[in-house]
XYZ file of C-alpha atoms in Angstrom:
787
model
C -67.841 -8.963 38.296
C -71.380 -10.006 37.343
C -71.511 -11.640 33.873
C -74.806 -9.890 33.210
C -73.127 -6.502 33.640
C -70.305 -7.537 31.299
C -72.842 -8.532 28.632
C -74.819 -5.330 29.169
C -71.682 -3.267 28.522
C -70.747 -5.516 25.526
C -67.477 -6.633 27.072
C -67.624 -10.108 25.383
C -67.446 -8.379 21.985
C -64.153 -6.779 22.997
C -62.860 -10.173 24.157
C -63.880 -11.679 20.795
C -61.815 -9.029 18.977
C -58.938 -9.726 21.371
C -59.050 -13.483 20.708
C -58.761 -12.845 16.972
C -55.424 -11.103 17.545
C -53.887 -14.048 19.430
C -51.319 -15.975 17.379
C -51.605 -19.297 19.218
C -54.345 -21.385 20.855
C -52.574 -20.686 24.155
C -53.006 -16.933 23.751
C -56.627 -17.413 22.716
C -57.349 -19.328 25.936
C -55.698 -16.570 28.001
C -57.775 -13.927 26.171
C -61.057 -15.823 26.600
C -60.693 -16.150 30.361
C -59.500 -12.607 31.120
C -61.794 -10.657 33.453
C -61.543 -7.230 35.117
C -59.519 -7.088 38.321
C -60.476 -4.950 41.348
C -56.842 -4.825 42.557
C -54.969 -1.633 41.600
C -51.483 -3.150 41.621
C -52.571 -6.087 39.500
C -54.219 -3.715 37.002
C -51.066 -1.619 36.796
C -49.013 -4.776 36.159
C -51.418 -5.853 33.425
C -51.219 -2.466 31.735
C -47.416 -2.414 31.998
C -47.313 -5.826 30.326
C -49.480 -4.484 27.498
C -47.251 -1.436 27.207
C -44.102 -3.569 26.969
C -45.680 -5.756 24.286
C -46.817 -2.639 22.416
C -43.252 -1.295 22.476
C -41.758 -4.650 21.460
C -44.231 -5.018 18.593
C -43.443 -1.477 17.413
C -39.671 -1.996 17.556
C -39.238 -5.533 16.208
C -42.652 -6.667 15.012
C -44.543 -9.732 16.216
C -42.732 -12.433 18.163
C -42.073 -15.745 16.306
C -45.040 -17.743 17.651
C -45.278 -19.885 14.479
C -45.571 -23.619 15.141
C -46.619 -23.306 18.800
C -49.620 -25.511 19.589
C -51.552 -26.648 22.637
C -49.702 -29.927 23.315
C -51.059 -30.518 26.839
C -53.195 -33.585 25.899
C -50.247 -35.198 24.118
C -47.893 -34.531 27.034
C -50.341 -36.018 29.534
C -50.737 -39.194 27.445
C -46.946 -39.440 27.162
C -46.597 -39.188 30.950
C -49.069 -42.045 31.580
C -47.262 -44.322 29.099
C -49.214 -43.870 25.867
C -47.460 -43.781 22.518
C -47.756 -40.490 20.640
C -48.257 -40.285 16.912
C -45.675 -38.759 14.620
C -47.830 -35.629 14.201
C -48.159 -35.186 17.958
C -44.405 -35.515 18.414
C -43.839 -33.045 15.589
C -46.133 -30.529 17.370
C -44.087 -31.004 20.565
C -40.839 -30.303 18.701
C -42.292 -27.261 16.906
C -43.656 -25.870 20.195
C -40.321 -26.381 21.967
C -38.504 -24.648 19.118
C -41.070 -21.826 19.026
C -40.646 -21.208 22.764
C -36.879 -21.056 22.390
C -37.167 -18.554 19.525
C -39.636 -16.355 21.427
C -37.265 -16.337 24.398
C -34.344 -15.214 22.223
C -36.501 -12.608 20.437
C -37.627 -10.913 23.662
C -34.112 -11.148 25.126
C -32.641 -9.290 22.141
C -35.197 -6.467 22.471
C -34.624 -6.303 26.238
C -30.895 -5.655 25.716
C -31.636 -2.364 23.921
C -35.025 -1.385 25.389
C -35.797 -2.882 28.816
C -38.906 -5.088 29.032
C -38.706 -6.187 32.683
C -42.037 -8.059 32.905
C -41.832 -9.809 29.533
C -38.149 -10.637 30.021
C -38.950 -12.098 33.445
C -41.485 -14.441 31.826
C -39.267 -15.270 28.844
C -36.326 -16.181 31.072
C -38.406 -18.945 32.697
C -39.019 -20.696 29.357
C -37.084 -23.989 29.503
C -35.075 -24.957 26.415
C -35.000 -28.586 25.237
C -32.861 -28.423 22.117
C -31.909 -32.133 22.457
C -35.584 -33.142 22.322
C -36.160 -30.915 19.295
C -33.176 -32.390 17.477
C -34.165 -35.964 18.307
C -37.706 -35.505 16.943
C -36.633 -33.544 13.846
C -34.038 -36.230 13.109
C -36.783 -38.874 12.927
C -39.901 -37.040 11.702
C -40.144 -34.717 8.693
C -42.260 -31.552 8.359
C -45.207 -33.561 6.953
C -45.315 -35.747 10.083
C -43.846 -38.864 8.473
C -41.158 -41.003 10.092
C -38.020 -40.757 7.953
C -35.781 -43.630 6.837
C -32.958 -42.087 8.868
C -34.880 -42.654 12.121
C -33.088 -46.010 12.537
C -30.835 -48.304 10.538
C -33.409 -51.144 10.813
C -36.157 -48.958 9.345
C -33.865 -47.866 6.528
C -33.078 -51.527 5.666
C -36.751 -52.565 5.767
C -37.841 -49.731 3.513
C -34.988 -50.398 1.126
C -36.129 -54.029 0.799
C -39.732 -52.857 0.426
C -38.841 -50.574 -2.448
C -36.846 -53.358 -4.111
C -39.723 -55.857 -3.665
C -42.257 -53.419 -5.104
C -39.947 -52.835 -8.014
C -39.653 -56.564 -8.722
C -43.441 -57.035 -8.558
C -44.058 -54.140 -10.946
C -41.388 -55.448 -13.301
C -43.011 -58.906 -13.292
C -46.485 -57.501 -13.912
C -45.189 -55.168 -16.641
C -43.824 -58.192 -18.484
C -47.197 -59.915 -18.218
C -49.325 -57.017 -19.511
C -46.951 -56.485 -22.430
C -47.530 -60.096 -23.544
C -49.912 -60.337 -26.520
C -51.611 -63.426 -25.115
C -52.350 -61.684 -21.830
C -53.314 -58.307 -23.259
C -56.411 -59.707 -24.976
C -57.669 -60.900 -21.550
C -57.153 -57.470 -19.846
C -59.741 -54.737 -19.613
C -56.872 -52.172 -19.452
C -53.118 -52.688 -19.600
C -52.495 -51.182 -16.158
C -51.232 -52.229 -12.731
C -53.263 -51.200 -9.690
C -53.624 -51.908 -5.966
C -56.393 -53.517 -3.989
C -55.666 -53.279 -0.307
C -51.894 -53.587 -0.220
C -51.780 -56.212 -3.046
C -50.698 -55.499 -6.627
C -53.366 -56.652 -9.157
C -54.317 -56.300 -12.853
C -57.840 -55.827 -14.362
C -59.005 -59.016 -16.166
C -62.152 -59.399 -18.241
C -64.851 -61.571 -16.639
C -64.973 -64.070 -19.503
C -61.289 -64.944 -19.081
C -61.501 -65.769 -15.389
C -61.184 -69.515 -15.994
C -58.165 -69.064 -18.252
C -56.349 -66.671 -15.888
C -54.983 -68.117 -12.687
C -54.511 -66.198 -9.445
C -56.523 -64.666 -6.581
C -59.507 -62.385 -7.205
C -59.445 -59.397 -4.807
C -62.200 -57.200 -6.246
C -64.524 -56.660 -9.207
C -65.991 -53.611 -10.913
C -69.479 -52.360 -10.242
C -70.784 -53.863 -13.499
C -69.065 -57.169 -12.832
C -67.303 -57.069 -16.216
C -63.846 -56.602 -14.690
C -62.078 -58.699 -12.080
C -59.014 -57.462 -10.213
C -56.772 -60.520 -10.022
C -53.424 -61.049 -8.312
C -51.511 -63.391 -10.630
C -50.018 -66.538 -9.088
C -46.542 -65.409 -10.174
C -46.569 -62.456 -7.740
C -48.528 -63.943 -4.802
C -45.391 -64.947 -2.927
C -43.799 -61.594 -3.669
C -46.874 -59.733 -2.377
C -46.837 -61.876 0.747
C -43.241 -60.828 1.347
C -44.241 -57.171 0.939
C -46.929 -57.635 3.572
C -44.412 -59.098 5.976
C -42.050 -56.174 5.339
C -44.840 -53.652 5.942
C -45.621 -55.312 9.241
C -41.934 -55.103 10.172
C -41.931 -51.434 9.145
C -44.937 -50.698 11.376
C -43.272 -52.448 14.333
C -40.031 -50.464 13.823
C -41.939 -47.182 13.537
C -43.765 -48.059 16.761
C -40.411 -48.590 18.511
C -39.152 -45.197 17.270
C -42.333 -43.392 18.376
C -42.177 -45.060 21.814
C -38.574 -43.968 22.231
C -39.394 -40.362 21.280
C -42.528 -40.408 23.470
C -40.442 -41.440 26.481
C -38.025 -38.612 25.703
C -40.928 -36.140 25.542
C -42.383 -37.493 28.804
C -39.156 -36.606 30.605
C -39.546 -32.973 29.542
C -43.334 -32.842 29.985
C -43.281 -30.775 33.191
C -41.049 -28.096 31.661
C -43.016 -28.057 28.437
C -46.345 -27.600 30.254
C -44.868 -24.654 32.150
C -43.629 -23.273 28.816
C -47.199 -23.407 27.505
C -48.408 -21.201 30.381
C -45.581 -18.716 29.807
C -46.031 -18.620 26.030
C -49.773 -18.130 26.471
C -49.137 -15.054 28.662
C -46.680 -13.588 26.153
C -49.014 -14.212 23.196
C -51.869 -12.669 25.218
C -49.748 -9.558 25.839
C -48.989 -9.242 22.114
C -52.695 -9.703 21.314
C -53.564 -6.805 23.660
C -50.894 -4.690 21.964
C -52.242 -5.428 18.478
C -55.801 -4.672 19.620
C -54.585 -1.335 21.030
C -52.981 -0.547 17.689
C -56.202 -1.426 15.839
C -58.323 0.799 18.116
C -55.699 3.598 18.234
C -55.860 3.199 22.009
C -53.565 4.603 24.697
C -52.503 3.531 28.175
C -54.630 5.205 30.882
C -53.330 6.221 34.276
C -55.032 4.248 37.035
C -56.110 5.171 40.559
C -58.280 3.733 43.315
C -59.774 6.978 44.641
C -62.856 7.036 42.433
C -61.528 9.553 39.885
C -61.877 9.172 36.149
C -61.079 11.614 33.367
C -61.607 10.603 29.751
C -60.251 12.832 27.005
C -61.907 12.351 23.607
C -62.994 8.848 24.539
C -64.536 6.700 21.776
C -66.772 3.659 22.023
C -64.562 0.861 20.643
C -67.400 -0.973 18.874
C -68.591 2.023 16.816
C -66.748 2.556 13.500
C -64.097 5.270 13.815
C -65.625 7.319 11.004
C -68.978 7.477 12.851
C -68.099 7.680 16.541
C -68.166 11.079 18.278
C -65.552 11.447 21.064
C -66.674 12.543 24.531
C -64.870 14.266 27.391
C -65.911 13.138 30.864
C -64.555 13.892 34.338
C -65.943 12.374 37.510
C -64.766 12.063 41.094
C -63.150 15.381 42.053
C -65.587 18.289 42.325
C -68.583 16.073 41.679
C -69.274 12.365 42.093
C -72.485 12.149 40.078
C -73.439 13.246 36.567
C -77.055 13.601 35.425
C -77.247 13.497 31.608
C -80.342 14.830 29.881
C -81.177 15.194 26.234
C -83.382 13.894 23.410
C -83.798 10.258 22.440
C -81.149 8.883 20.037
C -78.918 11.737 21.189
C -76.144 9.478 22.466
C -76.892 9.294 26.206
C -76.821 5.493 26.349
C -73.678 5.310 24.200
C -71.951 7.731 26.573
C -73.025 5.605 29.535
C -71.717 2.427 27.911
C -68.481 4.142 26.866
C -67.706 5.100 30.468
C -68.496 1.596 31.774
C -66.817 -0.365 28.961
C -63.589 1.657 29.027
C -63.393 1.239 32.804
C -63.739 -2.539 32.456
C -61.190 -2.654 29.628
C -58.625 -0.771 31.707
C -59.237 -3.067 34.693
C -58.568 -6.009 32.347
C -55.196 -4.591 31.317
C -56.351 -3.267 27.921
C -55.534 0.130 26.483
C -58.576 2.367 25.939
C -59.536 4.384 22.832
C -58.933 7.820 24.285
C -56.236 10.481 24.105
C -53.081 10.455 26.210
C -53.564 11.758 29.725
C -56.843 9.933 30.346
C -57.318 8.507 33.831
C -59.543 5.686 35.030
C -60.368 4.175 38.394
C -60.153 0.586 39.618
C -63.640 0.016 41.051
C -64.500 -2.962 43.210
C -67.527 -3.448 40.944
C -69.416 -1.733 38.147
C -73.206 -1.920 38.160
C -75.397 -0.992 35.226
C -79.106 -0.795 34.516
C -79.216 -0.099 30.798
C -81.796 -0.949 28.142
C -85.307 -2.361 28.209
C -85.444 -5.149 30.803
C -89.128 -6.060 30.223
C -89.758 -9.801 30.667
C -93.045 -11.373 29.566
C -92.084 -14.710 31.127
C -91.599 -13.121 34.554
C -94.708 -10.933 34.069
C -92.713 -7.815 34.780
C -93.332 -4.414 33.211
C -90.454 -2.224 32.051
C -90.672 -0.161 35.233
C -90.807 -3.237 37.459
C -87.869 -4.820 35.689
C -85.733 -1.689 36.014
C -86.694 -1.278 39.657
C -85.831 -4.923 40.448
C -82.407 -4.430 38.896
C -81.851 -1.167 40.788
C -82.815 -2.805 44.096
C -80.185 -5.486 43.485
C -77.607 -2.761 42.739
C -78.477 -0.811 45.896
C -77.891 -3.923 47.991
C -74.510 -4.789 46.443
C -72.862 -1.424 45.808
C -70.087 0.056 47.971
C -68.412 3.489 48.130
C -65.848 2.117 45.651
C -68.438 1.126 43.044
C -69.466 2.762 39.776
C -73.228 2.822 39.088
C -74.626 3.454 35.595
C -78.391 4.052 35.320
C -80.172 4.607 32.027
C -83.550 6.388 31.903
C -83.877 6.449 35.682
C -87.517 6.489 36.827
C -88.946 5.856 33.369
C -91.992 3.675 32.715
C -94.342 5.157 35.306
C -96.159 8.401 36.181
C -93.751 11.332 35.548
C -94.367 12.953 38.917
C -93.848 9.760 40.861
C -91.054 8.586 38.582
C -89.059 11.831 38.994
C -89.538 11.799 42.770
C -88.386 8.199 42.957
C -85.395 8.951 40.711
C -84.318 11.831 42.964
C -84.597 9.618 46.066
C -82.521 6.843 44.450
C -79.850 9.291 43.315
C -79.707 10.874 46.760
C -79.273 7.465 48.422
C -76.454 6.412 46.057
C -74.793 9.814 46.436
C -74.821 9.562 50.234
C -73.241 6.094 49.995
C -70.274 7.647 48.141
C -70.545 5.572 44.976
C -69.735 7.177 41.653
C -72.848 7.492 39.500
C -73.708 8.461 35.938
C -77.427 8.529 35.138
C -79.570 9.558 32.168
C -83.097 10.925 32.409
C -85.825 12.917 30.677
C -87.223 14.481 33.842
C -86.715 18.237 34.162
C -87.047 17.916 37.970
C -83.681 16.116 38.014
C -82.052 19.092 36.289
C -83.053 21.338 39.182
C -81.987 18.688 41.682
C -78.514 18.429 40.140
C -78.257 22.200 39.902
C -78.846 22.705 43.634
C -77.044 19.639 45.024
C -73.329 19.832 45.833
C -71.262 17.065 44.262
C -73.756 16.476 41.437
C -73.514 18.123 38.027
C -75.772 18.385 35.027
C -74.738 17.304 31.553
C -76.552 17.064 28.247
C -76.266 15.754 24.739
C -76.046 18.637 22.281
C -78.912 19.064 19.804
C -78.798 21.184 16.657
C -82.185 22.887 16.340
C -81.351 24.153 12.852
C -80.893 20.648 11.430
C -83.257 18.962 13.924
C -80.574 16.368 14.629
C -78.332 15.452 17.587
C -74.578 16.082 17.420
C -73.810 13.305 19.970
C -71.493 15.673 21.877
C -71.578 15.547 25.679
C -71.752 18.957 27.347
C -70.811 18.726 31.017
C -72.195 21.522 33.215
C -75.095 22.396 30.896
C -78.463 20.665 31.454
C -80.428 19.597 28.409
C -83.587 21.505 27.576
C -86.726 20.462 25.827
C -86.608 21.181 22.138
C -90.210 20.178 21.467
C -91.437 23.714 20.700
C -88.455 24.507 18.474
C -88.793 21.217 16.578
C -92.547 21.707 16.142
C -92.000 25.222 14.814
C -89.320 24.057 12.387
C -91.639 21.310 11.128
C -94.446 23.822 10.441
C -96.875 23.480 13.350
C -99.033 26.640 13.449
C -97.625 29.338 15.714
C -100.954 29.789 17.532
C -100.844 26.191 18.713
C -97.214 26.560 19.831
C -97.995 29.746 21.767
C -100.960 28.065 23.429
C -98.703 25.171 24.436
C -96.156 27.573 25.905
C -98.919 29.093 27.987
C -99.654 25.690 29.490
C -96.072 25.384 30.753
C -95.683 26.546 34.341
C -93.680 29.675 35.133
C -91.162 27.587 37.015
C -90.588 25.269 34.054
C -90.399 28.245 31.699
C -87.809 29.870 33.995
C -85.736 26.673 33.957
C -85.915 26.511 30.167
C -84.889 30.155 29.856
C -81.993 29.551 32.241
C -80.861 26.545 30.222
C -81.151 28.498 26.972
C -79.012 31.282 28.457
C -76.427 28.776 29.667
C -76.308 27.131 26.259
C -75.929 30.478 24.523
C -73.046 31.394 26.838
C -71.482 27.975 26.286
C -71.662 28.334 22.519
C -70.004 31.744 22.774
C -67.291 30.387 25.037
C -66.814 27.418 22.712
C -66.421 29.720 19.713
C -63.880 31.821 21.607
C -62.046 28.681 22.690
C -61.868 27.442 19.123
C -60.560 30.851 18.001
C -57.967 30.800 20.774
C -57.036 27.232 19.856
C -56.623 28.217 16.210
C -54.410 31.141 17.235
C -52.391 28.869 19.486
C -51.855 26.385 16.659
C -50.940 29.217 14.320
C -48.445 30.600 16.851
C -46.964 27.153 17.416
C -46.615 26.652 13.660
C -45.000 30.095 13.329
C -42.652 29.372 16.211
C -41.736 26.019 14.693
C -41.108 27.754 11.363
C -38.933 30.409 13.029
C -37.025 27.752 14.945
C -36.410 25.871 11.722
C -35.268 29.073 10.010
C -33.007 29.911 12.932
C -31.514 26.437 12.851
C -30.988 26.780 9.109
C -29.256 30.165 9.534
C -27.136 28.753 12.350
C -26.132 25.875 10.103
C -25.242 28.295 7.283
C -23.277 30.436 9.751
C -21.320 27.407 10.921
C -20.585 26.443 7.328
C -19.381 29.982 6.521
C -17.240 30.075 9.663
C -15.741 26.705 8.821
C -15.039 27.871 5.298
C -13.411 31.046 6.659
C -11.305 28.989 9.053
C -10.165 26.740 6.231
C -9.268 29.728 4.055
C -7.462 31.384 6.969
C -5.432 28.243 7.588
C -4.464 28.165 3.935
C -3.490 31.861 3.995
C -1.453 31.456 7.169
C 0.328 28.450 5.720
C 1.094 30.445 2.576
C 2.291 33.387 4.674
C 4.590 31.121 6.670
C 6.087 29.697 3.496
C 6.610 33.197 2.103
C 8.118 34.418 5.373
C 10.549 31.501 5.483
C 11.551 32.209 1.905
C 12.069 35.910 2.662
C 14.172 35.134 5.744
C 16.258 32.747 3.688
C 16.761 35.447 1.056
C 17.790 37.969 3.711
C 20.372 35.555 5.074
C 21.784 35.018 1.617
C 21.955 38.788 1.071
C 23.773 39.218 4.379
C 26.331 36.566 3.409
C 26.751 37.871 -0.122
C 26.982 41.602 0.694
C 28.293 41.499 4.252
C 26.912 44.337 6.329
C 25.889 46.454 3.377
C 22.244 45.403 3.058
C 20.750 48.215 1.040
C 17.726 50.116 2.284
C 15.697 49.453 -0.897
C 16.282 45.703 -0.515
C 14.924 45.760 3.043
C 11.914 47.750 1.856
C 11.316 45.234 -0.908
C 11.554 42.370 1.604
C 9.087 44.174 3.864
C 6.708 44.583 0.934
C 6.869 40.863 0.232
C 6.134 40.127 3.867
C 3.124 42.451 3.760
C 1.836 40.710 0.659
C 2.288 37.252 2.208
C 0.409 38.197 5.396
C -3.372 37.460 5.333
C -5.398 40.658 4.964
C -6.420 41.719 8.488
C -9.795 43.064 9.360
C -7.986 46.336 10.172
C -8.716 48.832 12.844
C -11.596 51.173 12.344
C -10.432 54.550 11.112
C -11.721 57.613 12.900
C -14.595 59.486 11.310
C -13.577 62.100 8.707
C -14.904 64.950 10.864
C -13.166 63.667 14.017
C -10.894 66.080 15.826
C -7.286 65.660 14.527
C -4.731 64.306 16.995
C -1.511 66.133 17.824
C 1.422 63.861 17.029
C 4.995 64.732 17.870
C 8.372 63.028 17.271
C 8.992 60.192 19.721
C 5.274 59.312 20.094
C 4.207 55.680 19.775
C 1.598 55.421 17.028
C -0.558 52.822 15.237
C -0.374 52.716 11.430
C -3.883 51.838 10.191
C -2.900 50.578 6.764
C -0.240 48.225 8.167
C -1.971 47.426 11.449
C 1.413 47.857 13.182
C 2.838 50.037 15.921
C 5.877 52.255 15.527
C 7.593 55.466 16.750
C 7.512 58.845 15.012
C 11.031 59.926 14.034
C 10.252 63.293 12.433
C 7.344 65.277 10.972
C 7.186 66.826 7.495
C 3.927 68.636 6.679
C 1.123 66.104 6.410
C 3.582 63.197 6.571
C 5.602 61.577 9.313
C 8.704 59.421 9.196
C 7.837 56.367 11.330
C 10.254 53.750 12.680
C 8.647 50.302 12.208
C 11.018 47.685 13.539
C 14.112 47.841 11.281
C 12.319 49.979 8.706
C 11.547 53.668 8.388
C 8.547 54.673 6.323
C 6.833 57.912 5.393
C 3.145 57.720 6.399
C 0.266 60.198 6.095
C -0.759 61.693 9.448
C -4.377 60.631 8.709
C -3.156 57.002 8.697
C -1.783 57.308 12.254
C -3.362 56.978 15.674
C -1.607 58.162 18.828
C -1.027 55.266 21.218
C 1.458 56.665 23.764
C 3.107 60.026 23.989
C 6.863 60.119 24.601
C 9.568 62.710 24.701
C 10.905 63.714 21.320
C 13.908 61.776 20.073
C 17.224 63.590 20.647
C 18.291 65.104 17.347
C 21.926 64.408 18.027
C 21.238 60.702 18.526
C 18.940 60.291 15.526
C 19.978 57.153 13.666
C 20.871 57.309 10.035
C 18.669 55.798 7.413
C 21.085 52.975 6.694
C 20.399 49.616 8.347
C 18.441 50.978 11.310
C 17.445 48.084 13.603
C 15.574 47.607 16.859
C 16.282 44.568 19.032
C 13.085 42.911 20.154
C 14.479 40.604 22.820
C 15.564 43.355 25.220
C 15.037 47.113 25.033
C 18.288 47.744 27.007
C 21.438 47.542 24.861
C 24.299 45.336 26.097
C 28.035 45.820 25.550
C 28.577 42.070 25.107
C 27.411 39.527 22.523
C 27.985 35.841 23.326
C 28.143 33.714 20.152
C 29.625 30.521 21.544
C 27.958 27.447 20.058
C 26.622 29.331 16.992
C 27.572 28.567 13.384
C 29.181 31.261 11.275
C 26.037 32.206 9.312
C 23.918 32.737 12.438
C 26.762 34.526 14.181
C 27.193 37.089 11.385
C 23.487 37.975 11.462
C 23.621 38.432 15.246
C 26.829 40.540 14.994
C 25.248 42.797 12.369
C 22.171 43.384 14.537
C 24.300 43.849 17.682
C 26.478 46.483 16.026
C 23.397 48.410 14.811
C 21.884 48.444 18.305
C 25.152 49.482 19.926
C 25.631 52.247 17.364
C 22.102 53.569 18.020
C 22.730 53.437 21.769
C 25.870 55.590 21.355
C 28.351 53.019 22.625
C 31.997 53.506 21.738
C 33.241 49.957 22.380
C 31.661 46.484 22.425
C 32.805 42.928 23.199
C 32.036 39.961 20.905
C 32.602 36.615 22.653
C 33.289 33.843 20.114
C 35.542 31.476 22.047
C 38.846 30.037 20.939
C 37.917 26.680 19.388
C 39.214 26.081 15.837
C 39.321 29.802 15.078
C 36.814 29.630 12.174
C 34.208 31.661 14.033
C 36.799 34.265 15.146
C 38.235 34.640 11.634
C 34.800 34.972 10.013
C 33.639 37.580 12.540
C 36.817 39.662 12.222
C 36.581 39.559 8.422
C 32.982 40.790 8.753
C 34.044 43.580 11.179
C 36.742 44.729 8.769
C 34.023 45.640 6.199
C 31.315 46.893 8.550
C 30.454 50.584 8.236
C 29.945 51.143 12.002
C 33.308 49.603 13.022
C 36.275 51.931 13.337
C 38.755 49.231 14.460
C 38.902 45.933 16.325
C 41.381 43.846 18.333
C 41.619 40.641 20.352
C 40.878 40.881 24.021
C 43.701 41.554 26.444
C 44.445 39.818 29.718
C 41.328 40.110 31.870
C 39.087 40.707 28.802
C 38.962 37.089 27.564
C 42.123 36.941 25.462
C 41.826 35.264 22.033
C 38.247 34.186 22.835
C 36.976 37.795 22.601
C 37.138 40.468 19.906
C 36.871 44.085 21.048
C 35.378 46.439 18.433
C 35.609 50.238 18.549
C 32.633 51.982 16.912
C 32.657 55.209 14.879
């Protein structure tokens, strides 16, 4: 894309901001040379890379680029045999370590949140941990070669330190001597070059032997190396030369090591530059509050609340623009300083930014197109040197655009046709617009000519737009109104400023009927737009209010649901506790009943069974209960033998007999008197035969089988269980009217037989009993005759 166009749209300023966000010189180079791409797939890849970096930066912060430097010159010198300095080798080690850390950092993020493009680049970074370790073992963080770099260097430096110590000790003895002190300017030891000297007064030069290395500016002080330390200083010089040679050997060895990895390290620099560039784009997007646009190559763009990125956020006015579907050209009219040029630059600059892989300062859902080129004629192009007027300069630029543009180009024209006679300028502007429109290029143009408003109004595929102007405040609002042409506000402004009405009316009379009709039409359109805008804002406010109310109701519902769950859980916990308590009580009651049966034989008194039943009722958790019929409900006819439900007990039973407003009800082994109002008819049955009505004592009902059996098999039972079963069996047989029953206990040890017969001897329903005869089971069966 033409550099002149990029400068016109202020693209270099965006690149400058981008460079400032790069963390390394490598990323800065990548940012400086980035240009828009006309290839859709490449643009999508660039934007995806920015999106991945934006996500990575949001999740884990910036990548660890610290220490990474541009080491290409050093690597190239190492390859051709030069010896690198300690600082250059340290930069190589820091860069290698930085690349390894960046690789690990991106890999860790990729494991949880996929970053396919960035991970693909990071995986190619070569690791050279052995080179890092070798350099860090010899060179410290200040870039100095350490004693540990080699045993020879350690020995040399040890001897150096010892020699320096001996020289200082010798000189200290001299300056402490009274005879010497009077000849010294100051009692200090200093260095001249790499030789240790002391300051001697000029007048004592002949009395003080040694070598003069320097003198003060006044000449009063001579810096003399005493003869006693000359040999020692010479030895120090030899040691320093040996130290330099050993350091040179170490640096050559490390340089050769770095040269072996030079190819990998240069590739690492390219990869790290791309990753740093991606992070820089992400940080710029964060600074501009930018979003990722959707891209296409069909000439369609839709910007939602787009902002010019170089205007402060507190001053910029967002614009909404759509181009490429119903219309391919927009003609923007409006007053000067109303924001037309800013809107033009916003459209062009955001398109270029997106084509460069940058996010744009607009709301989510914005779309932009990948154009093969963007052409712009914006600003005053007057050139005194070329002897061109403003009109000529603009026209020359437009001619160049007309020659280069294609149907996939975007053309931006500011003040089209300006700088010449209005009639000719408007005619020429219409002809240029018509030519570009026929070519299929997308075009956004600004103008002052009212003739272009009518042209756009009548031409399919072209739409009017204007910059809103507040007549009340005599100031622009900088809002773009698509579909509404701008109208002249000269008369309104003049009236507001106090120009006499007679002059204004005379001026209106000079305006042609056609122009007046256009102005009236525009005024009507603007009035309708303002009304629609007010209604839209009201509807938007209602929508937000409804959404807030719905969110509030949803939150309240969720809160109630949470409370309900808590109450249900609490009820479940309490129910479990009650059931556990009821089970414990029931087990205790059963145990008591067994003890009573053993202690009193068959004579379990009715009041004891009623008391046990009461305890069971108390142990049972309180049921919700069945709903009683309404007080005015029609009474039910209940007769003896009917199956009924007892409300208060929530149990079913059979009516034995009726007595006034009460009924005697058989409930399992119990009989209870219950009010008729506490009963509900479940199933009607024939009345119980009076002659077979059981007595009140120990009345039982077997739950396992409604049909009574003449046999009871107790083999395998212990005595306690057997006696309970015998007692129940005898009650059932007595109620069924049987005269004789068989109790099978087996022969065994005889304990079960003896216990059962002792129990039968005392039982109130047993008339007599005997062992079974031949064919009846013999001694393994007891035959009981009932009363």
